[in-house]
XYZ file of C-alpha atoms in Angstrom:
692
model
C 77.903 30.496 95.598
C 79.225 27.934 93.124
C 76.095 25.786 93.228
C 72.411 26.778 93.212
C 69.672 25.095 95.216
C 66.098 25.041 93.960
C 63.052 23.071 95.118
C 60.721 22.192 92.239
C 57.685 20.556 93.808
C 58.883 17.453 95.624
C 62.284 17.386 93.835
C 65.348 19.398 94.911
C 67.833 20.406 92.214
C 71.445 21.282 93.053
C 73.111 22.889 90.002
C 76.898 23.349 89.922
C 77.712 26.879 88.715
C 81.483 27.230 88.557
C 82.384 28.002 84.912
C 83.929 26.977 82.586
C 83.636 23.281 83.598
C 82.061 23.395 87.078
C 85.333 22.489 88.770
C 84.835 21.079 92.266
C 86.552 23.896 94.121
C 86.072 24.592 97.825
C 83.070 26.932 97.328
C 81.334 24.401 95.031
C 81.910 21.498 97.451
C 80.620 23.594 100.337
C 77.516 24.642 98.363
C 76.692 20.999 97.459
C 76.790 20.012 101.148
C 74.618 23.014 102.125
C 72.149 22.118 99.353
C 72.003 18.517 100.599
C 71.251 19.743 104.156
C 68.359 21.885 102.880
C 66.907 18.970 100.882
C 67.259 16.447 103.719
C 65.655 18.812 106.254
C 62.653 19.577 104.006
C 59.955 16.921 104.485
C 58.313 17.907 101.174
C 61.415 16.806 99.205
C 61.439 13.142 98.136
C 64.446 13.085 95.765
C 67.476 15.193 94.867
C 68.972 15.839 91.400
C 72.547 17.060 90.938
C 73.513 18.574 87.599
C 75.889 21.155 86.092
C 75.117 24.502 84.456
C 76.468 25.470 81.054
C 78.715 23.158 79.064
C 79.598 20.541 81.671
C 78.266 18.358 84.446
C 81.702 18.700 86.067
C 85.257 18.538 84.746
C 86.603 17.496 88.164
C 89.027 19.293 90.470
C 89.184 23.073 90.146
C 92.584 23.665 88.556
C 92.651 27.218 89.954
C 92.988 25.643 93.422
C 95.634 23.030 92.575
C 98.627 23.174 94.918
C 96.697 25.379 97.380
C 95.280 24.538 100.858
C 91.737 24.992 99.435
C 92.163 21.828 97.325
C 92.096 19.660 100.478
C 89.965 21.893 102.756
C 86.809 20.394 104.276
C 84.364 19.530 102.945
C 86.790 17.505 100.791
C 85.459 15.640 97.766
C 85.487 12.459 99.904
C 83.222 14.186 102.431
C 80.850 15.449 99.704
C 80.581 11.959 98.163
C 79.955 10.495 101.608
C 77.094 12.983 102.149
C 75.504 11.957 98.808
C 75.973 8.223 99.310
C 74.631 8.191 102.879
C 71.620 10.418 102.051
C 68.332 8.816 103.071
C 66.672 10.410 100.038
C 67.658 9.231 96.550
C 70.284 11.344 94.781
C 70.275 11.316 90.969
C 73.147 12.703 88.858
C 71.893 14.292 85.607
C 75.004 14.095 83.418
C 75.686 15.969 80.170
C 78.590 17.274 78.042
C 81.594 16.632 80.319
C 81.831 14.332 83.330
C 85.470 13.765 84.195
C 87.809 13.151 87.109
C 86.256 14.252 90.386
C 83.039 14.997 88.462
C 82.690 11.292 87.572
C 83.651 10.296 91.130
C 80.898 12.623 92.404
C 78.375 10.973 90.050
C 79.499 7.503 91.210
C 78.674 8.555 94.775
C 75.047 9.238 93.744
C 72.431 6.473 93.936
C 71.409 6.816 90.287
C 72.835 8.338 87.086
C 70.923 9.609 84.048
C 72.932 10.884 81.051
C 72.598 12.610 77.689
C 74.277 11.000 74.669
C 77.624 12.502 73.654
C 78.780 13.242 77.220
C 82.553 12.747 77.591
C 83.182 10.321 80.464
C 86.728 9.958 81.822
C 89.075 9.624 84.771
C 92.075 11.477 83.230
C 94.160 11.879 86.417
C 96.941 9.622 85.072
C 97.787 12.408 82.599
C 98.844 14.523 85.585
C 100.886 11.666 87.034
C 98.327 10.814 89.737
C 95.336 8.466 90.060
C 91.670 9.154 90.843
C 91.754 9.959 94.558
C 88.073 10.103 95.561
C 87.001 6.514 95.002
C 87.213 6.369 91.193
C 89.497 3.324 91.191
C 87.122 1.479 93.554
C 83.709 2.469 92.203
C 84.245 2.507 88.405
C 85.173 -1.246 88.200
C 81.978 -1.988 90.149
C 79.787 -0.405 87.455
C 81.613 -0.930 84.126
C 83.579 -4.082 84.954
C 87.234 -4.658 85.758
C 88.649 -4.621 82.217
C 86.953 -1.467 80.908
C 87.572 0.425 84.165
C 91.260 -0.480 84.106
C 91.612 0.681 80.488
C 89.818 3.961 81.219
C 91.877 4.702 84.351
C 95.293 3.705 82.956
C 94.808 5.637 79.686
C 92.716 8.559 80.965
C 90.947 8.560 77.575
C 87.326 9.819 77.439
C 84.485 7.531 76.257
C 81.133 8.902 75.061
C 78.196 8.122 77.343
C 76.187 6.113 74.795
C 79.048 3.587 74.563
C 78.581 2.968 78.294
C 74.768 2.789 78.112
C 74.670 -0.980 78.641
C 76.824 -0.825 81.782
C 75.621 -0.201 85.338
C 77.242 3.246 85.237
C 74.025 4.727 83.844
C 70.475 3.861 84.754
C 69.307 5.662 81.614
C 70.907 7.363 78.601
C 68.165 9.636 77.296
C 67.625 11.494 74.028
C 65.818 14.832 74.324
C 65.464 17.010 77.425
C 67.817 15.689 80.139
C 66.223 17.502 83.084
C 62.730 16.414 82.080
C 63.970 12.797 81.981
C 65.787 13.257 85.317
C 62.583 14.552 86.988
C 60.569 11.610 85.618
C 63.239 9.185 86.822
C 63.454 10.863 90.269
C 59.677 10.505 90.765
C 59.878 6.852 89.666
C 62.533 5.962 92.287
C 61.534 8.383 95.062
C 59.955 5.678 97.217
C 62.239 2.763 96.253
C 64.236 1.376 99.190
C 66.911 0.286 99.943
C 68.857 2.976 98.064
C 71.431 1.397 95.728
C 75.074 2.216 96.479
C 77.890 1.542 94.005
C 80.138 0.497 96.916
C 77.870 -2.516 97.588
C 78.317 -4.020 94.095
C 80.789 -6.910 93.878
C 83.334 -6.932 91.039
C 82.906 -10.263 89.334
C 85.728 -11.220 86.942
C 86.639 -14.885 86.395
C 90.353 -15.598 86.746
C 91.073 -11.980 87.714
C 94.598 -12.833 88.989
C 95.794 -13.745 85.473
C 94.175 -10.637 83.974
C 95.750 -8.344 86.583
C 99.188 -9.918 86.111
C 98.912 -9.510 82.344
C 97.879 -5.854 82.893
C 100.833 -5.197 85.193
C 103.281 -6.600 82.629
C 101.745 -4.626 79.753
C 101.526 -1.345 81.670
C 105.054 -1.702 83.066
C 106.401 -2.097 79.535
C 104.470 0.912 78.206
C 104.655 3.457 81.027
C 108.405 4.133 80.828
C 109.599 6.426 83.614
C 106.073 7.307 84.838
C 104.960 5.513 88.043
C 101.234 6.457 87.899
C 99.942 3.895 85.336
C 101.274 0.941 87.358
C 99.907 2.391 90.604
C 96.518 2.711 88.838
C 96.616 -1.051 88.199
C 97.362 -1.687 91.907
C 94.482 0.551 93.012
C 92.002 -1.054 90.581
C 93.183 -4.528 91.658
C 92.129 -3.620 95.216
C 88.522 -3.219 93.963
C 88.536 -7.000 93.308
C 90.812 -8.264 96.055
C 89.866 -6.112 99.077
C 86.796 -4.901 100.949
C 85.570 -1.496 99.730
C 86.903 0.522 102.703
C 90.303 -1.191 102.517
C 90.436 -0.478 98.776
C 89.655 3.208 99.477
C 92.467 3.306 102.037
C 94.956 1.880 99.509
C 93.758 4.306 96.807
C 94.406 7.219 99.198
C 97.910 5.979 100.089
C 98.860 5.527 96.433
C 97.357 8.933 95.538
C 99.383 10.766 98.213
C 102.544 8.872 97.202
C 102.094 9.895 93.546
C 101.287 13.550 94.345
C 104.757 13.786 95.933
C 106.589 12.119 93.013
C 108.875 14.207 90.788
C 107.178 12.773 87.686
C 103.726 13.929 88.795
C 105.069 17.345 89.785
C 106.675 17.564 86.316
C 103.409 16.667 84.551
C 101.432 19.155 86.636
C 104.085 21.784 85.918
C 103.693 21.124 82.166
C 99.876 21.235 82.462
C 99.928 24.657 84.135
C 102.874 25.848 82.039
C 100.890 25.325 78.843
C 97.999 27.404 80.207
C 100.266 30.147 81.571
C 102.134 30.522 78.245
C 99.116 32.162 76.567
C 98.841 34.870 79.266
C 100.983 38.009 79.128
C 101.020 40.573 81.938
C 100.652 43.541 79.544
C 98.130 42.010 77.118
C 94.658 42.012 78.742
C 92.447 38.917 78.276
C 89.780 41.041 76.591
C 92.146 42.442 73.904
C 90.068 42.518 70.664
C 91.276 39.993 68.082
C 91.658 40.523 64.338
C 89.465 38.162 62.278
C 91.527 35.435 60.554
C 89.453 33.822 57.812
C 92.115 33.278 55.152
C 95.868 32.643 55.159
C 98.675 33.056 52.664
C 102.028 31.256 52.943
C 105.098 32.434 51.018
C 107.169 29.411 49.977
C 106.038 25.882 49.092
C 109.069 24.088 50.565
C 108.946 21.594 53.436
C 108.293 24.349 55.972
C 105.724 26.294 53.929
C 103.807 23.124 53.070
C 103.738 21.976 56.704
C 102.540 25.408 57.871
C 99.753 25.415 55.262
C 98.547 21.986 56.447
C 98.025 23.269 60.014
C 95.515 25.833 58.824
C 93.746 23.503 56.369
C 93.393 20.991 59.243
C 91.608 23.727 61.206
C 89.286 24.447 58.253
C 90.935 27.743 57.182
C 91.645 28.263 53.453
C 95.318 28.771 52.517
C 97.020 30.091 49.389
C 100.663 29.153 48.854
C 102.756 31.566 46.825
C 105.842 30.455 44.889
C 108.024 32.146 42.282
C 108.157 29.214 39.857
C 105.431 26.827 38.706
C 107.534 23.671 39.156
C 108.373 24.577 42.784
C 104.678 25.231 43.438
C 103.587 21.960 41.807
C 106.194 20.032 43.791
C 105.075 21.647 47.070
C 101.366 20.962 46.455
C 102.139 17.361 45.423
C 104.076 16.818 48.683
C 101.140 18.142 50.731
C 98.755 15.840 48.871
C 101.081 12.879 49.462
C 101.261 13.647 53.199
C 97.463 13.642 53.398
C 97.292 10.432 51.310
C 99.605 8.705 53.808
C 97.347 9.779 56.684
C 94.327 8.544 54.714
C 95.998 5.149 54.101
C 96.713 4.800 57.833
C 92.986 5.261 58.478
C 93.579 8.469 60.469
C 91.580 10.550 57.995
C 88.241 9.981 56.268
C 87.945 10.386 52.482
C 85.641 13.373 53.076
C 88.144 15.104 55.413
C 90.985 14.304 52.978
C 89.189 16.037 50.110
C 88.154 18.951 52.273
C 91.719 19.597 53.505
C 93.405 19.182 50.128
C 90.717 21.472 48.647
C 91.472 24.244 51.151
C 95.085 24.599 49.916
C 95.594 26.353 46.591
C 98.667 27.730 44.833
C 99.526 30.997 43.104
C 102.513 32.713 41.463
C 101.147 36.228 41.993
C 101.433 38.469 45.061
C 98.310 40.327 43.901
C 96.242 37.150 44.387
C 97.093 36.936 48.094
C 96.496 40.637 48.823
C 93.216 40.037 50.694
C 94.532 37.374 53.103
C 94.089 38.209 56.812
C 97.416 36.630 57.766
C 100.458 35.995 55.597
C 103.350 33.809 56.813
C 106.714 34.012 55.083
C 108.612 30.695 54.977
C 111.487 31.456 52.590
C 115.249 30.881 52.888
C 116.800 32.008 56.216
C 118.650 35.012 54.794
C 118.020 38.661 55.665
C 118.361 39.811 52.037
C 115.678 37.359 50.887
C 113.387 38.322 53.800
C 113.821 42.017 52.909
C 112.594 41.479 49.340
C 109.546 39.513 50.537
C 108.484 41.964 53.261
C 108.866 45.028 51.037
C 106.615 43.330 48.492
C 104.088 42.287 51.179
C 103.992 45.850 52.512
C 103.185 47.029 49.003
C 100.367 44.551 48.200
C 98.708 43.327 51.416
C 95.449 44.933 52.557
C 95.507 47.207 55.602
C 95.133 45.297 58.878
C 96.645 42.082 57.506
C 99.131 40.443 59.881
C 102.582 39.933 58.323
C 104.427 37.039 59.974
C 107.916 35.599 59.474
C 108.832 31.975 60.119
C 112.443 32.964 60.823
C 114.242 30.755 63.350
C 117.052 33.163 64.312
C 116.858 36.487 62.441
C 115.986 39.907 63.912
C 112.195 40.396 63.681
C 112.542 44.149 64.438
C 114.801 44.536 61.409
C 112.288 42.584 59.296
C 109.445 44.797 60.593
C 111.366 47.912 59.599
C 111.370 46.779 55.950
C 107.653 47.747 56.059
C 105.699 50.919 56.793
C 103.533 48.939 59.238
C 105.889 47.414 61.844
C 102.951 47.143 64.303
C 101.471 44.400 62.055
C 104.695 42.328 61.899
C 105.345 39.337 64.167
C 107.502 36.190 64.186
C 105.782 32.798 63.966
C 108.565 30.234 64.282
C 107.136 26.805 63.440
C 109.207 23.696 64.150
C 109.865 21.005 61.587
C 107.838 19.038 60.554
C 105.457 21.974 60.983
C 102.289 19.893 60.631
C 103.432 17.588 63.471
C 105.471 19.558 66.037
C 103.399 21.171 68.804
C 105.531 24.248 69.463
C 104.959 27.660 67.908
C 107.471 30.273 69.073
C 105.701 33.626 68.731
C 108.237 36.437 68.427
C 107.070 39.818 69.642
C 108.839 42.719 67.990
C 109.457 46.099 69.672
C 106.544 47.569 67.697
C 104.224 44.510 67.426
C 100.692 45.627 68.372
C 98.945 43.907 71.297
C 95.975 42.877 69.161
C 98.359 41.200 66.670
C 100.007 39.258 69.502
C 96.649 38.262 71.052
C 95.339 37.185 67.626
C 98.360 34.937 66.953
C 98.099 33.394 70.446
C 94.430 32.637 69.679
C 95.296 31.185 66.261
C 97.995 28.956 67.803
C 95.278 27.321 69.952
C 92.995 26.964 66.937
C 95.690 25.047 65.032
C 96.436 22.969 68.179
C 99.886 24.422 68.866
C 101.449 25.442 72.164
C 102.183 29.120 71.526
C 105.068 30.567 73.576
C 105.956 34.250 73.300
C 109.602 35.285 72.934
C 111.236 38.679 72.692
C 113.657 39.509 69.887
C 117.214 38.178 70.201
C 119.441 35.971 68.095
C 117.796 32.529 68.056
C 114.885 33.569 70.321
C 114.346 31.147 73.243
C 114.830 27.673 71.765
C 117.655 28.114 69.252
C 119.590 30.559 71.415
C 119.725 27.897 74.144
C 120.382 24.963 71.804
C 123.499 26.733 70.556
C 125.115 26.355 74.015
C 124.006 22.706 74.158
C 125.529 22.069 70.711
C 128.782 23.799 71.717
C 129.120 21.483 74.732
C 128.309 18.453 72.574
C 131.176 19.451 70.237
C 133.619 19.990 73.131
C 132.704 16.542 74.527
C 133.767 14.995 71.184
C 137.139 16.758 71.310
C 137.736 15.654 74.907
C 137.009 11.940 74.494
C 133.410 11.076 73.510
C 131.977 9.587 70.319
C 128.664 10.884 68.891
C 126.866 7.655 69.872
C 128.100 7.862 73.483
C 126.787 11.441 73.865
C 123.456 10.582 72.221
C 122.956 7.420 74.292
C 123.606 9.261 77.582
C 120.814 11.804 77.038
C 118.492 9.312 75.346
C 118.793 7.140 78.473
C 117.443 10.097 80.443
C 114.446 10.131 78.093
C 115.373 12.595 75.305
C 113.721 11.719 72.007
C 117.113 12.187 70.310
C 120.626 13.116 71.301
C 122.337 16.188 69.750
C 124.065 14.287 66.933
C 121.061 12.260 65.760
C 119.095 15.520 65.932
C 121.729 17.276 63.793
C 121.549 14.514 61.182
C 117.759 14.788 61.045
C 117.654 18.606 60.807
C 120.606 18.835 58.384
C 124.116 19.630 59.631
C 124.507 22.255 56.879
C 121.946 24.488 58.696
C 124.167 24.686 61.788
C 127.205 25.237 59.543
C 125.483 28.181 57.858
C 124.693 29.732 61.279
C 128.243 29.144 62.585
C 129.772 30.847 59.530
C 127.600 33.874 60.353
C 128.712 33.676 64.011
C 132.429 33.588 63.097
C 131.978 37.030 61.520
C 129.466 38.553 63.974
C 130.695 37.053 67.279
C 134.340 36.014 66.846
C 134.762 35.754 70.646
C 132.522 32.629 70.814
C 134.464 29.370 70.432
C 133.122 26.212 68.773
C 134.525 22.747 68.245
C 135.659 22.477 64.616
C 134.442 18.846 64.392
C 131.032 19.889 62.972
C 132.692 22.050 60.285
C 135.044 19.187 59.336
C 132.009 16.895 59.065
C 130.271 19.351 56.689
C 133.431 19.776 54.629
C 133.189 15.989 54.035
C 129.676 16.628 52.597
C 128.069 14.683 55.468
C 124.941 16.816 56.006
C 122.863 14.079 57.638
C 120.006 11.795 56.642
C 119.280 13.738 53.446
C 122.767 12.943 52.097
C 122.822 9.403 53.567
C 125.711 10.326 55.865
C 126.209 12.684 58.793
C 127.552 12.003 62.271
C 126.269 8.510 61.510
C 126.012 6.328 58.402
C 122.566 5.636 56.917
C 121.338 2.935 54.555
C 118.843 3.652 51.737
C 115.254 3.508 53.035
C 116.488 3.001 56.624
C 116.457 5.888 59.114
C 118.450 3.953 61.728
C 121.732 5.626 62.674
C 124.841 3.403 62.360
C 128.111 4.387 64.064
C 130.610 5.670 61.490
C 134.276 4.676 61.746
C 135.139 7.456 59.247
C 133.597 10.097 61.557
C 135.075 8.610 64.736
C 138.558 8.529 63.105
C 138.124 12.175 62.063
C 137.218 13.131 65.685
C 140.215 11.274 67.192
C 142.585 12.876 64.637
C 141.116 16.321 65.380
C 141.762 15.835 69.134
C 145.375 14.866 68.324
C 145.785 17.931 66.049
C 144.652 20.115 68.982
C 147.085 18.350 71.312
C 144.246 17.015 73.512
C 144.740 13.734 75.379
C 141.346 12.040 75.096
C 139.840 10.788 78.376
C 136.960 8.585 79.526
C 133.880 10.754 80.145
C 130.974 9.548 82.318
C 127.316 9.677 81.276
C 126.667 11.933 84.274
C 129.160 14.510 82.995
C 127.627 14.363 79.504
C 124.085 14.927 80.840
C 125.134 17.708 83.233
C 127.170 19.613 80.669
C 124.427 19.452 78.042
C 121.511 20.326 80.329
C 123.237 22.886 82.547
C 124.475 24.760 79.474
C 120.794 25.090 78.443
C 119.780 26.190 81.938
C 122.488 28.838 82.229
C 121.605 30.424 78.880
C 117.917 30.278 79.829
C 118.690 32.234 83.031
C 120.119 35.060 80.858
C 117.008 34.873 78.634
C 114.749 35.244 81.698
C 116.760 38.102 83.144
C 116.716 39.970 79.817
C 112.917 39.598 79.635
C 113.106 37.592 76.375
C 110.922 34.956 78.089
C 108.105 35.977 80.446
C 108.516 33.093 82.902
C 110.650 29.997 83.504
C 107.753 27.663 82.658
C 107.572 29.226 79.154
C 111.144 28.038 78.568
C 110.193 24.565 79.795
C 107.223 24.520 77.378
C 109.540 25.412 74.459
C 111.788 22.458 75.297
C 109.036 19.956 76.097
C 107.042 20.675 72.926
C 109.761 21.635 70.431
C 113.015 19.914 71.374
C 112.073 16.452 72.676
C 113.036 17.224 76.276
C 111.728 14.340 78.447
C 108.263 15.114 79.805
C 108.867 13.321 83.125
C 111.624 15.843 83.953
C 109.326 18.860 83.400
C 111.744 20.730 81.093
C 115.255 22.167 81.695
C 114.270 24.772 84.306
C 112.079 22.384 86.302
C 114.847 19.762 86.046
C 117.368 22.248 87.482
C 114.914 23.120 90.286
C 114.581 19.391 91.064
C 118.366 18.864 91.164
C 118.681 22.004 93.315
C 120.177 25.220 91.896
C 123.099 25.208 94.397
C 124.041 21.746 93.015
C 123.838 23.070 89.442
C 126.156 25.989 90.281
C 128.573 23.646 92.097
C 128.791 21.340 89.043
C 129.353 24.374 86.782
C 132.263 25.511 88.997
C 133.841 22.060 88.486
C 133.460 22.255 84.664
C 134.847 25.814 84.661
C 138.236 24.297 85.554
C 138.340 22.303 82.298
C 138.886 23.375 78.690
C 136.521 26.192 77.566
C 135.907 27.059 81.225
C 134.654 30.514 80.149
C 131.373 28.833 79.064
C 130.582 28.036 82.711
C 130.218 31.473 84.290
C 126.802 31.294 86.032
C 124.222 33.810 84.799
C 123.583 36.426 87.543
C 119.981 35.216 88.011
C 121.084 31.579 88.435
C 123.834 32.572 90.904
C 121.408 34.734 92.904
C 118.647 32.102 93.107
C 121.168 29.414 94.120
C 122.592 31.699 96.810
C 119.106 32.413 98.206
C 118.040 28.751 98.051
C 115.236 29.617 95.608
C 113.983 28.020 92.361
C 113.164 29.219 88.821
C 109.549 28.023 88.988
């Protein structure tokens, strides 16, 4: 059973027992209804209390049952709420810790609500691209007012219970023992009739039409490609403009419409993808973790400093090691400045500022970091440099310390073999700026121990990163795929595009940045360095020479004030460059290419399908565990638009046979060899299947 029934004197208590957050799965819903029947059929019972065991009243729908028939099986949440609301004995919700989504809707169906301070109250459904579907949009405005309810539902942001104490949502917010207070309250109202129902309250808001119109305009402007926020406004509006039952009917229609939308499916895919990424078939959930109480970072550059900040933010002390005092001083000063900026913006208290800055110290001696539990190398991306560092770490670090490399493309197995403890070596590829970007690519070497992998996955959660595990290959998941995307971007320039046309086409789809603005931000010299290595190691791969010509002009991007675009001092805006566009046109002429007009559709397809095809190889080779892991890499590390669900989900939405058909068309053009479908992609398309 997922709910326990207990009669204590004249009061019945139904306790939800479905850890971790008492999700309202089928078994829990069924048990609540059974408990209600027992209480209603027992003449000795005069009131009923509903509460949650453990650390939540209820977090809402049971995510384990999402997308399964059980989610809508009877008794549905609507049925359960109906049973509570129509009970002839008073039902009191005793709310603590977490009361969200369906959990809040359940509480709103009770006659009374008593809460502890500090309980997180929310209807967060909009974050999954849907709206509250069990009366939340109709009942919440009736107890907290139109304006507050609309804000809560459109944003999905939690509010602590004491801030809602003066509203009709709670009859009491009580300090001290919640159940004791709930029993006292239940006895006080046991004989009071008629029983109050939230549905009977009228929403009173003067000049509501103007407010709703203003809300529609604001939400439309802010919600971008997502339909749910605007539909939330429509549903909440019905609480003022329609009878309760008609409002419920509209809420249901809008809910079912949203559940079917691509955007909601994409958000739900990302929600589950993030949870799935931390689970590996061959690493059991109960794998013992190594204690991580102190960190060392090798290198005080931009990357090293950003990495150090993640751990200080999580309250873990960090030592940064540099070879020269001036480099160390510069690195520590940059970290301090970053924290000062956050402090000035009011996003950090003075106390937190001092605590975080105080947790980061510097050293010039390897001996001083020897006792760290985890050391992360963030030095120059060169195998010779990495070799020196790892041989030294192997010599000085205590036994059991985890040795991690922040390499973005190099062979982690080779790095591990520089040590006598390859089982302790792992890749932790942070994305720049490391203190901001959510993605952490965790690279599992051939010999990486399971407890090392499990520990790093745990640490990634602690520092609020989305950890995705990759096998060892050149570029891992993200950079191996982006290379194909960059190649296509270069070919598009040769064939007739300008950098701004390519960027605008993908930015219109919702990308944070197109490939050329991204290159200017990251530094075009980094790609140049990698290509020079490729020319030697993989001479069979062709690239457009435009990027090399750009670098030969010294145009490395924002840091040099000129890249694919021109930049003005103190202004990060990208301005089209006639010098660059002339260089591209001349290069096409030198190659004997007649430039042509290229559509935005072709640009988007060539860029995204090149990612998808490479990703299919990555999946087939076992470098990534599942397609959703690849989507998580692109959603959290590469600015792929969230409403599309990532490259693999996007391809599934388009239909894999359509992707393969488009690739066959592009295979007839220049560089057609780049368009041979990966065997996995071809097979899935043939069978009418999807990646996810």
